[in-house]
Tab-separated table of C-alpha atoms and ligand atoms in Angstrom:
chain	number	residue	atom	x	y	z
A	871	MET	CA	-7.580	-9.495	16.596
A	872	ASP	CA	-8.935	-12.674	18.034
A	873	GLY	CA	-12.699	-12.545	16.586
A	874	ARG	CA	-14.251	-11.841	20.067
A	875	ARG	CA	-16.224	-9.130	18.520
A	876	ASP	CA	-17.492	-11.041	15.541
A	877	THR	CA	-21.236	-11.439	14.904
A	878	PRO	CA	-22.190	-15.291	14.212
A	879	GLU	CA	-22.107	-14.500	10.471
A	880	GLN	CA	-18.547	-12.954	10.963
A	881	ALA	CA	-17.595	-16.010	13.126
A	882	GLU	CA	-18.494	-18.316	10.411
A	883	PHE	CA	-16.750	-16.267	7.517
A	884	ARG	CA	-13.630	-16.247	9.606
A	885	GLU	CA	-13.579	-20.130	10.041
A	886	TYR	CA	-14.164	-20.230	6.216
A	887	CYS	CA	-11.505	-17.795	5.573
A	888	ARG	CA	-8.938	-19.963	7.799
A	889	ARG	CA	-10.027	-23.131	6.361
A	890	TRP	CA	-9.915	-21.940	2.681
A	891	LEU	CA	-6.463	-20.303	3.277
A	892	ARG	CA	-4.984	-23.167	4.610
A	893	GLU	CA	-6.292	-25.518	1.792
A	894	ASN	CA	-5.421	-23.195	-1.032
A	895	ARG	CA	-2.238	-21.418	0.117
A	896	PRO	CA	-0.098	-21.564	-3.114
A	897	PRO	CA	3.129	-23.343	-3.155
A	898	ALA	CA	6.342	-21.057	-2.715
A	899	PRO	CA	7.361	-19.774	-6.154
A	900	ALA	CA	10.663	-20.968	-7.579
A	901	PHE	CA	11.714	-17.247	-7.830
A	902	ARG	CA	11.939	-14.574	-5.321
A	903	LEU	CA	8.750	-12.528	-4.233
A	904	PRO	CA	9.500	-9.044	-3.160
A	905	GLU	CA	8.533	-7.843	0.367
A	906	HIS	CA	5.890	-5.404	-1.004
A	907	ALA	CA	3.602	-5.231	-4.072
A	908	ILE	CA	5.138	-1.957	-5.040
A	909	GLU	CA	8.335	-3.724	-5.630
A	910	VAL	CA	7.075	-6.179	-8.089
A	911	MET	CA	9.164	-6.055	-11.273
A	912	THR	CA	9.197	-9.250	-13.443
A	913	GLU	CA	6.213	-10.897	-15.490
A	914	GLU	CA	6.545	-14.045	-13.544
A	915	GLN	CA	6.092	-12.288	-10.096
A	916	ARG	CA	3.192	-10.605	-11.714
A	917	THR	CA	1.625	-13.626	-13.269
A	918	TYR	CA	2.019	-15.660	-9.793
A	919	LEU	CA	0.433	-12.735	-7.949
A	920	CYS	CA	-2.553	-12.001	-10.398
A	921	ALA	CA	-3.391	-15.648	-10.243
A	922	TRP	CA	-3.485	-15.713	-6.396
A	923	GLN	CA	-5.572	-12.461	-6.211
A	924	LYS	CA	-8.078	-13.870	-8.701
A	925	LYS	CA	-8.373	-16.959	-6.687
A	926	CYS	CA	-8.706	-15.151	-3.524
A	927	TYR	CA	-11.302	-12.992	-5.166
A	928	ASP	CA	-13.467	-15.942	-6.557
A	929	ALA	CA	-13.356	-17.476	-3.010
A	930	GLY	CA	-14.980	-14.293	-1.650
A	931	LEU	CA	-11.666	-12.936	0.270
A	932	VAL	CA	-11.308	-9.696	-1.761
A	933	GLY	CA	-13.937	-6.938	-2.161
A	934	ALA	CA	-16.084	-8.776	0.415
A	935	ASP	CA	-17.675	-5.336	1.649
A	936	TYR	CA	-18.497	-4.165	-1.911
A	937	PRO	CA	-21.825	-4.322	-3.446
A	938	LYS	CA	-22.697	-7.417	-5.469
A	939	ALA	CA	-23.712	-4.963	-8.538
A	940	TYR	CA	-19.999	-3.724	-8.480
A	941	GLY	CA	-18.391	-7.431	-8.134
A	942	GLY	CA	-18.112	-7.424	-4.415
A	943	GLY	CA	-19.505	-9.931	-1.773
A	944	GLY	CA	-22.250	-7.534	-0.648
A	945	HIS	CA	-21.450	-8.072	3.214
A	946	GLN	CA	-20.448	-5.859	5.900
A	947	GLY	CA	-17.688	-6.070	8.136
A	948	PHE	CA	-16.379	-9.149	6.470
A	949	GLN	CA	-13.264	-7.670	4.511
A	950	ARG	CA	-11.320	-6.566	7.673
A	951	ILE	CA	-11.727	-10.511	8.725
A	952	ALA	CA	-10.384	-11.883	5.513
A	953	SER	CA	-7.514	-9.422	5.429
A	954	TRP	CA	-6.395	-10.257	8.824
A	955	GLU	CA	-6.585	-13.847	8.253
A	956	MET	CA	-4.590	-13.498	5.237
A	957	SER	CA	-1.769	-11.578	7.045
A	958	ALA	CA	-2.062	-14.093	10.182
A	959	LEU	CA	-1.267	-17.085	7.956
A	960	GLY	CA	1.496	-15.088	5.767
A	961	VAL	CA	-0.032	-15.980	2.356
A	962	PRO	CA	1.212	-13.808	-0.268
A	963	TYR	CA	0.017	-10.300	-0.679
A	964	MET	CA	-2.442	-8.965	-3.202
A	965	ILE	CA	-0.668	-7.431	-6.292
A	966	ASN	CA	-3.253	-4.726	-7.060
A	967	VAL	CA	-2.670	-2.833	-3.865
A	968	ILE	CA	-3.056	0.565	-5.262
A	969	GLY	CA	-6.299	-0.397	-6.888
A	970	LEU	CA	-7.806	-2.319	-3.721
A	971	GLY	CA	-6.658	0.472	-1.299
A	972	MET	CA	-7.080	3.740	-3.135
A	973	ALA	CA	-8.788	3.703	-6.584
A	974	ALA	CA	-11.731	1.131	-5.518
A	975	PRO	CA	-12.880	3.214	-2.571
A	976	THR	CA	-12.319	6.525	-4.541
A	977	ILE	CA	-14.444	5.053	-7.320
A	978	LEU	CA	-17.046	3.838	-5.081
A	979	HIS	CA	-17.522	7.270	-3.326
A	980	HIS	CA	-17.144	9.582	-6.093
A	981	GLY	CA	-17.510	7.435	-9.386
A	982	THR	CA	-20.560	7.322	-11.716
A	983	GLU	CA	-22.778	4.131	-11.871
A	984	GLU	CA	-21.250	3.345	-15.166
A	985	GLN	CA	-17.645	3.724	-13.709
A	986	LYS	CA	-18.401	1.511	-10.811
A	987	ARG	CA	-19.922	-1.324	-12.866
A	988	ARG	CA	-17.062	-1.057	-15.375
A	989	TYR	CA	-14.031	-0.609	-13.461
A	990	LEU	CA	-14.529	-2.308	-9.845
A	991	PRO	CA	-15.035	-5.935	-10.966
A	992	PRO	CA	-11.781	-6.452	-12.834
A	993	LEU	CA	-9.892	-4.215	-10.177
A	994	LEU	CA	-11.020	-6.470	-7.355
A	995	SER	CA	-10.132	-9.655	-9.052
A	996	GLY	CA	-6.819	-8.375	-10.084
A	997	GLU	CA	-7.418	-8.723	-13.912
A	998	GLU	CA	-6.618	-5.029	-14.311
A	999	ILE	CA	-3.906	-3.444	-12.458
A	1000	TRP	CA	-4.086	0.339	-11.147
A	1001	CYS	CA	-1.501	2.983	-10.501
A	1002	GLN	CA	-1.739	6.426	-9.061
A	1003	GLY	CA	-0.470	9.449	-10.706
A	1004	PHE	CA	-0.499	12.272	-8.231
A	1005	SER	CA	3.380	12.911	-7.556
A	1006	GLU	CA	5.223	15.254	-10.000
A	1007	PRO	CA	8.844	16.289	-9.866
A	1008	GLY	CA	7.710	19.595	-8.073
A	1009	ALA	CA	4.665	18.269	-6.062
A	1010	GLY	CA	4.843	15.646	-3.741
A	1011	SER	CA	3.809	16.706	-0.206
A	1012	ASP	CA	2.595	19.925	-1.713
A	1013	LEU	CA	0.038	17.927	-3.806
A	1014	ALA	CA	-2.007	21.020	-4.690
A	1015	GLY	CA	0.876	22.102	-6.702
A	1016	VAL	CA	0.196	19.685	-9.488
A	1017	GLN	CA	0.797	20.819	-12.952
A	1018	THR	CA	-0.166	18.144	-15.579
A	1019	SER	CA	-2.554	19.988	-17.476
A	1020	ALA	CA	-6.161	18.717	-18.453
A	1021	VAL	CA	-7.567	20.838	-21.486
A	1022	ARG	CA	-11.025	20.246	-22.295
A	1023	ASP	CA	-11.665	19.624	-26.041
A	1024	GLY	CA	-15.446	18.929	-26.694
A	1025	ASP	CA	-16.019	15.526	-25.112
A	1026	ASN	CA	-12.370	14.751	-24.404
A	1027	TRP	CA	-9.716	16.061	-22.225
A	1028	ILE	CA	-6.165	16.657	-23.567
A	1029	ILE	CA	-3.489	15.654	-20.891
A	1030	ASN	CA	0.131	17.001	-21.096
A	1031	GLY	CA	2.665	16.509	-18.061
A	1032	HIS	CA	5.022	14.505	-16.186
A	1033	LYS	CA	4.109	12.097	-13.079
A	1034	VAL	CA	6.950	10.552	-11.111
A	1035	TRP	CA	7.418	7.709	-8.590
A	1036	THR	CA	4.408	6.024	-10.096
A	1037	SER	CA	4.566	2.567	-8.379
A	1038	LEU	CA	3.127	-0.334	-10.579
A	1039	ALA	CA	2.650	1.848	-13.511
A	1040	HIS	CA	4.728	-0.792	-15.621
A	1041	PHE	CA	2.079	-3.226	-15.227
A	1042	ALA	CA	-0.988	-0.814	-15.067
A	1043	SER	CA	-4.095	-0.984	-17.271
A	1044	TRP	CA	-5.413	2.216	-15.553
A	1045	MET	CA	-4.208	5.271	-13.382
A	1046	ILE	CA	-5.997	7.478	-11.010
A	1047	LEU	CA	-4.975	10.953	-12.243
A	1048	LEU	CA	-5.055	14.346	-10.655
A	1049	ALA	CA	-4.525	17.050	-13.176
A	1050	ARG	CA	-4.818	20.780	-13.610
A	1051	HIS	CA	-7.830	22.357	-15.763
A	1052	SER	CA	-7.251	25.766	-14.443
A	1053	SER	CA	-4.249	27.550	-13.295
A	1054	ALA	CA	-6.490	30.527	-11.727
A	1055	ASP	CA	-7.223	28.610	-8.462
A	1056	LYS	CA	-4.620	26.195	-6.832
A	1057	TYR	CA	-7.156	23.942	-5.252
A	1058	ASN	CA	-10.312	24.243	-7.218
A	1059	GLY	CA	-8.260	24.119	-10.370
A	1060	LEU	CA	-7.770	20.294	-10.000
A	1061	THR	CA	-9.917	17.685	-11.572
A	1062	TYR	CA	-9.621	13.813	-11.033
A	1063	PHE	CA	-9.466	11.283	-14.051
A	1064	ILE	CA	-9.433	7.593	-14.747
A	1065	THR	CA	-6.599	7.263	-17.445
A	1066	PRO	CA	-5.737	4.403	-19.631
A	1067	ILE	CA	-2.024	3.556	-19.302
A	1068	ALA	CA	-0.905	0.271	-21.076
A	1069	GLY	CA	-0.461	0.805	-24.801
A	1070	ALA	CA	-2.510	4.261	-24.526
A	1071	PRO	CA	-1.294	6.762	-27.358
A	1072	GLY	CA	0.668	9.692	-25.896
A	1073	VAL	CA	1.455	7.849	-22.414
A	1074	THR	CA	5.191	6.813	-21.915
A	1075	VAL	CA	6.079	4.713	-18.862
A	1076	ARG	CA	9.661	4.998	-17.761
A	1077	PRO	CA	11.083	2.697	-15.280
A	1078	LEU	CA	13.097	4.282	-12.520
A	1079	ILE	CA	16.222	2.412	-11.118
A	1080	LYS	CA	16.015	2.627	-7.153
A	1081	ILE	CA	18.911	2.629	-4.646
A	1082	THR	CA	18.406	-1.275	-4.521
A	1083	GLY	CA	19.472	-1.305	-8.149
A	1084	GLN	CA	15.844	-2.808	-8.868
A	1085	THR	CA	12.709	-1.185	-10.459
A	1086	GLY	CA	9.218	-0.836	-9.116
A	1087	PHE	CA	8.150	2.496	-9.529
A	1088	ASN	CA	8.344	4.887	-13.080
A	1089	GLU	CA	7.979	8.122	-14.623
A	1090	VAL	CA	4.701	8.674	-16.676
A	1091	LEU	CA	4.866	10.962	-19.272
A	1092	PHE	CA	1.802	12.464	-21.009
A	1093	GLU	CA	2.152	13.967	-24.404
A	1094	ASP	CA	-1.341	15.122	-25.751
A	1095	ALA	CA	-2.857	11.846	-24.399
A	1096	VAL	CA	-6.735	12.096	-25.143
A	1097	ILE	CA	-9.160	10.844	-22.488
A	1098	PRO	CA	-12.945	10.919	-22.829
A	1099	ASP	CA	-15.048	13.141	-20.442
A	1100	ARG	CA	-16.810	9.838	-19.197
A	1101	LEU	CA	-13.479	9.179	-17.417
A	1102	ARG	CA	-13.587	12.140	-15.307
A	1103	VAL	CA	-14.370	11.483	-11.653
A	1104	ASP	CA	-16.694	13.735	-9.878
A	1105	GLU	CA	-17.146	17.244	-11.070
A	1106	VAL	CA	-14.727	19.510	-13.034
A	1107	GLY	CA	-12.743	21.418	-10.278
A	1108	LYS	CA	-13.580	18.655	-7.346
A	1109	GLY	CA	-10.169	16.968	-7.960
A	1110	TRP	CA	-8.874	18.331	-4.568
A	1111	GLN	CA	-11.681	16.807	-2.417
A	1112	VAL	CA	-11.614	13.333	-4.486
A	1113	ALA	CA	-7.827	13.281	-3.777
A	1114	MET	CA	-8.432	13.572	-0.212
A	1115	THR	CA	-10.928	10.566	-0.239
A	1116	THR	CA	-8.079	8.753	-2.023
A	1117	LEU	CA	-5.213	9.842	0.431
A	1118	LEU	CA	-7.575	9.061	3.514
A	1119	HIS	CA	-7.462	5.564	2.202
A	1120	GLU	CA	-3.934	5.551	1.292
A	1121	ARG	CA	-2.829	6.750	4.811
A	1122	GLY	CA	-4.728	3.883	6.315
A	1123	ALA	CA	-7.691	6.058	7.829
A	1124	ALA	CA	-10.431	3.745	6.274
A	1125	GLU	CA	-10.820	-0.054	5.645
A	1126	ASN	CA	-10.295	-0.706	1.910
A	1127	ALA	CA	-11.100	-3.490	-0.357
A	1128	GLY	CA	-8.683	-6.035	1.180
A	1129	SER	CA	-5.052	-6.181	0.433
A	1130	GLY	CA	-3.961	-8.567	3.286
A	1131	GLY	CA	-1.199	-11.008	3.070
A	1132	GLY	CA	2.348	-10.850	3.276
A	1133	GLN	CA	4.816	-11.136	6.124
A	1134	SER	CA	3.556	-9.614	9.557
A	1135	VAL	CA	5.672	-7.680	11.816
A	1136	GLU	CA	5.673	-10.391	14.276
A	1137	ASP	CA	7.034	-12.738	11.718
A	1138	ARG	CA	9.832	-10.193	10.703
A	1139	LEU	CA	10.703	-9.958	14.446
A	1140	ALA	CA	10.869	-13.914	14.668
A	1141	ALA	CA	13.207	-13.727	11.679
A	1142	LEU	CA	15.353	-10.893	13.467
A	1143	ILE	CA	15.611	-13.076	16.801
A	1144	ALA	CA	16.554	-16.193	14.533
A	1145	LEU	CA	19.170	-14.122	12.596
A	1146	ALA	CA	20.661	-13.026	16.175
A	1147	LYS	CA	20.905	-16.600	17.356
A	1148	ARG	CA	22.702	-17.713	14.208
A	1149	MET	CA	25.140	-14.908	13.453
A	1150	PRO	CA	28.800	-15.219	14.960
A	1151	ARG	CA	29.921	-12.566	17.335
A	1152	ASN	CA	33.066	-12.807	19.473
A	1153	GLY	CA	33.278	-16.794	19.589
A	1154	GLY	CA	29.227	-16.866	20.256
A	1155	THR	CA	26.401	-15.535	18.341
A	1156	ALA	CA	24.819	-12.024	18.301
A	1157	TRP	CA	22.174	-13.156	20.518
A	1158	ASP	CA	24.865	-13.354	23.338
A	1159	ASP	CA	25.825	-9.786	22.926
A	1160	PRO	CA	24.169	-7.741	25.681
A	1161	VAL	CA	23.996	-4.771	23.404
A	1162	ILE	CA	22.280	-6.551	20.494
A	1163	ARG	CA	19.949	-8.022	23.189
A	1164	ASP	CA	19.039	-4.708	24.518
A	1165	ARG	CA	18.279	-3.415	21.137
A	1166	LEU	CA	16.183	-6.555	20.495
A	1167	MET	CA	14.297	-5.806	23.648
A	1168	GLN	CA	13.638	-2.310	22.478
A	1169	ILE	CA	12.114	-3.665	19.123
A	1170	VAL	CA	9.947	-6.412	21.147
A	1171	VAL	CA	8.563	-3.677	23.277
A	1172	ARG	CA	7.638	-1.636	20.106
A	1173	VAL	CA	6.028	-4.513	18.198
A	1174	GLU	CA	4.110	-5.321	21.189
A	1175	GLY	CA	3.154	-1.665	21.536
A	1176	PHE	CA	2.016	-1.747	17.947
A	1177	ARG	CA	0.030	-4.931	18.352
A	1178	GLN	CA	-1.819	-3.251	21.310
A	1179	VAL	CA	-2.594	-0.295	19.564
A	1180	PHE	CA	-4.048	-2.301	16.641
A	1181	ARG	CA	-6.098	-4.204	19.100
A	1182	ARG	CA	-7.381	-0.994	20.861
A	1183	ALA	CA	-8.467	0.192	17.352
A	1184	ARG	CA	-11.132	-2.538	17.491
A	1185	VAL	CA	-12.890	-1.137	20.480
A	1186	GLY	CA	-14.773	1.952	19.705
A	1187	ALA	CA	-14.940	3.262	23.434
A	1188	LEU	CA	-11.111	3.407	23.824
A	1189	THR	CA	-10.707	5.430	20.522
A	1190	ASP	CA	-10.907	9.038	21.170
A	1191	HIS	CA	-10.506	10.093	17.490
A	1192	PRO	CA	-11.469	7.873	14.639
A	1193	MET	CA	-8.417	8.681	12.535
A	1194	ARG	CA	-5.750	8.480	15.479
A	1195	ILE	CA	-4.768	4.901	15.295
A	1196	PRO	CA	-5.245	4.159	11.624
A	1197	LEU	CA	-3.007	7.476	10.835
A	1198	SER	CA	-0.489	6.678	13.434
A	1199	SER	CA	-0.117	2.934	12.506
A	1200	LYS	CA	1.387	3.872	8.875
A	1201	LEU	CA	3.869	6.190	10.955
A	1202	LEU	CA	4.643	3.563	13.731
A	1203	ILE	CA	4.968	0.555	11.453
A	1204	SER	CA	7.223	2.104	8.390
A	1205	GLU	CA	9.561	3.535	11.247
A	1206	LEU	CA	9.569	0.096	13.176
A	1207	ASN	CA	10.374	-1.803	9.815
A	1208	GLN	CA	13.316	0.547	9.225
A	1209	ASP	CA	14.659	0.104	12.653
A	1210	MET	CA	14.243	-3.659	12.647
A	1211	ALA	CA	16.035	-3.764	9.155
A	1212	ALA	CA	18.833	-1.504	10.535
A	1213	LEU	CA	19.223	-3.859	13.481
A	1214	ALA	CA	19.662	-6.763	11.413
A	1215	LEU	CA	22.370	-5.047	9.383
A	1216	ASP	CA	24.253	-4.585	12.621
A	1217	ILE	CA	23.706	-8.178	13.602
A	1218	GLU	CA	25.019	-9.411	10.013
A	1219	GLY	CA	28.093	-7.250	10.633
A	1220	ALA	CA	30.233	-7.710	7.609
A	1221	PHE	CA	27.923	-10.071	6.073
A	1222	ALA	CA	25.475	-7.207	5.553
A	1223	SER	CA	27.664	-6.185	2.535
A	1224	LEU	CA	26.763	-9.335	0.665
A	1225	TYR	CA	23.902	-8.589	-1.783
A	1226	LEU	CA	21.187	-10.369	-3.746
A	1227	GLY	CA	22.644	-13.203	-5.767
A	1228	ASP	CA	25.441	-13.836	-3.394
A	1229	GLU	CA	24.805	-17.378	-1.830
A	1230	ARG	CA	26.862	-16.603	0.975
A	1231	ALA	CA	24.349	-13.489	1.883
A	1232	PRO	CA	22.416	-14.348	5.226
A	1233	ASP	CA	18.558	-14.928	4.596
A	1234	GLY	CA	19.186	-14.255	0.792
A	1235	ALA	CA	20.190	-10.588	1.361
A	1236	GLU	CA	16.562	-9.761	2.245
A	1237	TRP	CA	17.827	-7.610	5.413
A	1238	PRO	CA	19.959	-5.469	3.426
A	1239	LEU	CA	17.391	-5.146	0.642
A	1240	ALA	CA	14.738	-4.451	3.345
A	1241	TYR	CA	17.007	-1.771	4.747
A	1242	LEU	CA	17.487	0.203	1.467
A	1243	ASN	CA	13.672	-0.078	0.489
A	1244	SER	CA	12.811	0.925	4.056
A	1245	TYR	CA	13.627	4.599	3.473
A	1246	GLY	CA	11.095	4.684	0.371
A	1247	ILE	CA	8.195	3.463	2.593
A	1248	THR	CA	8.661	6.064	5.270
A	1249	ILE	CA	8.131	8.406	2.107
A	1250	ALA	CA	5.523	6.729	0.185
A	1251	ALA	CA	1.869	7.748	0.900
A	1252	GLY	CA	3.204	11.013	2.804
A	1253	THR	CA	6.497	11.080	4.409
A	1254	SER	CA	6.906	10.541	8.379
A	1255	GLU	CA	7.187	14.609	8.661
A	1256	ILE	CA	3.820	15.032	6.665
A	1257	GLN	CA	2.087	12.178	8.802
A	1258	ARG	CA	3.230	13.653	12.012
A	1259	ASN	CA	1.832	16.931	10.671
A	1260	ILE	CA	-1.384	15.565	9.947
A	1261	LEU	CA	-1.707	13.816	13.417
A	1262	GLY	CA	-0.701	17.113	15.192
A	1263	GLU	CA	-3.294	19.148	13.305
A	1264	ARG	CA	-6.155	16.949	12.764
A	1265	VAL	CA	-6.173	14.660	15.564
A	1266	LEU	CA	-4.444	16.581	18.399
A	1267	GLY	CA	-5.909	19.926	17.395
A	1268	LEU	CA	-2.514	21.730	17.125
A	1269	ALA	CA	-1.980	24.987	15.505
A	1270	LYS	CA	-1.616	24.644	11.491
A	1271	THR	CA	1.815	24.808	9.986
A	1272	LYS	CA	0.462	26.894	7.123
B	584	FAD	C1	8.429	3.970	-2.735
B	584	FAD	C2	7.630	5.129	-2.995
B	584	FAD	C3	6.515	4.802	-3.825
B	584	FAD	C4	5.704	5.847	-4.316
B	584	FAD	N1	4.717	5.637	-5.125
B	584	FAD	C5	3.773	6.626	-5.637
B	584	FAD	C6	2.716	6.345	-6.466
B	584	FAD	O1	2.339	5.177	-6.674
B	584	FAD	N2	2.107	7.372	-6.860
B	584	FAD	C7	2.221	8.690	-6.635
B	584	FAD	O2	1.756	9.672	-7.152
B	584	FAD	N3	3.514	9.127	-5.882
B	584	FAD	C8	4.106	8.160	-5.255
B	584	FAD	N4	5.199	8.144	-4.457
B	584	FAD	C9	5.767	9.692	-4.184
B	584	FAD	C10	5.274	10.027	-2.794
B	584	FAD	O3	3.934	10.283	-2.447
B	584	FAD	C11	6.196	11.276	-2.709
B	584	FAD	O4	7.558	11.186	-2.798
B	584	FAD	C12	5.754	11.991	-1.241
B	584	FAD	O5	4.465	12.438	-1.121
B	584	FAD	C13	6.750	13.186	-0.729
B	584	FAD	O6	6.941	13.940	-1.847
B	584	FAD	P1	8.057	14.589	-2.516
B	584	FAD	O7	9.094	13.509	-2.855
B	584	FAD	O8	8.077	15.616	-3.606
B	584	FAD	O9	9.058	15.335	-1.408
B	584	FAD	P2	9.017	16.702	-0.889
B	584	FAD	O10	7.530	17.330	-0.606
B	584	FAD	O11	9.773	17.651	-1.554
B	584	FAD	O12	9.663	16.818	0.663
B	584	FAD	C14	10.901	16.744	0.737
B	584	FAD	C15	11.233	16.804	2.224
B	584	FAD	O13	10.513	17.760	2.897
B	584	FAD	C16	9.440	17.350	3.983
B	584	FAD	N5	8.572	18.490	4.039
B	584	FAD	C17	7.805	19.040	2.823
B	584	FAD	N6	6.825	19.800	3.202
B	584	FAD	C18	6.823	19.579	4.683
B	584	FAD	C19	6.008	20.293	5.590
B	584	FAD	N7	4.939	21.008	5.364
B	584	FAD	N8	6.292	20.027	6.973
B	584	FAD	C20	7.311	19.163	7.300
B	584	FAD	N9	8.135	18.563	6.513
B	584	FAD	C21	7.818	18.860	5.181
B	584	FAD	C22	9.213	15.882	3.700
B	584	FAD	O14	8.787	15.418	4.692
B	584	FAD	C23	10.584	15.417	2.956
B	584	FAD	O15	11.306	15.011	4.087
B	584	FAD	C24	6.024	7.096	-4.171
B	584	FAD	C25	6.996	7.416	-3.195
B	584	FAD	C26	8.035	6.375	-2.665
B	584	FAD	C27	9.168	6.801	-2.311
């Protein structure tokens, strides 16, 4: 995105973002920052990233398109610019990724005036971290199968149930929760809530150990947890429709409040090529191996394809369906990152067996770690199979699977 479609105000904002980010980029921390916000585990990582989000928010780079009454900048079309410039400079990512990407747009769309004024400002600034309580042991892809119960008790709701794979719940103040108030109707029996997490009576957060040996997501258990009715989002029985708004944003079909930053796919490709030029192979380097070069070329072509698809999305006339490019981007990027990590392991050869903490591990063992994490990323926010189903049914108009 080169700014050719910017209005004069947007062009000025883009210049401001570039200048501000160059001048305020934080020094690299002494500790390791994980590749994604949903892998953040330690207090020092949290403190560093929360301070960075707050600084970006105060400078107007987060929540730029949200109304001023709800803590935003009150602009239009500024957020995509700020997010793009953050990614282009590779500054640290926003930690409150679920809040910014999913909770904020859902509350803006379906929340009460009181909810918007109370919850959006500290969400945008990163002072309150959010998590998403949709998945359960028996309900992931089949989200309408949610069984966590919400029973009305006067002005309150009593919540009982078991959520799982809840990213960032270990830091979260609040959760967006999908719960069942009636078993009579699969879809209309669902209601959507804002739920307190940290320290809330009846709520237990238990970290899960991932294949990487690290934590990052959790189980969340509700045992007679009480939440007031004023924390209900939209009407009783409208939970499925509200959850669809959340998923539309989660799967990339809409612009969010701004979770830019982090390493771009171009940066990762450059790191992969640098790795190939360094790793020994048959008396030379992996870069000299024609099979490795061929596989690298295939990745280069896919990265370029991804870039062009992304550019095309900016030109309305070239986009035949508004959801096609954003929805396919999640699928393309998660599978591309997985294949890049797999190639990196082949380039590293036996060195790929060295893990975090081993000083002989190339690139600090980031590639084996990225490879293991890449499987979760193709599952999170809807598996690749489900993403293909959605593209097939809603974008291409193919017959429904069920
Ligand atoms: C890293 C990570 C972070 C996550 N973070 C969160 C979070 O913060 N909050 C939250 O609520 N959830 C979170 N999740 C859960 C995630 O949304 C679910 O894992 C996902 O929706 C898949 O559901 P499932 O695990 O129940 O798999 P299942 O639905 O049991 O699917 C198993 C397999 O069957 C396939 N399948 C199922 N139905 C179909 C179909 N109709 N057509 C074709 N194939 C099908 C799936 O693609 C998959 O390969 C996270 C998951 C991961 C891995």
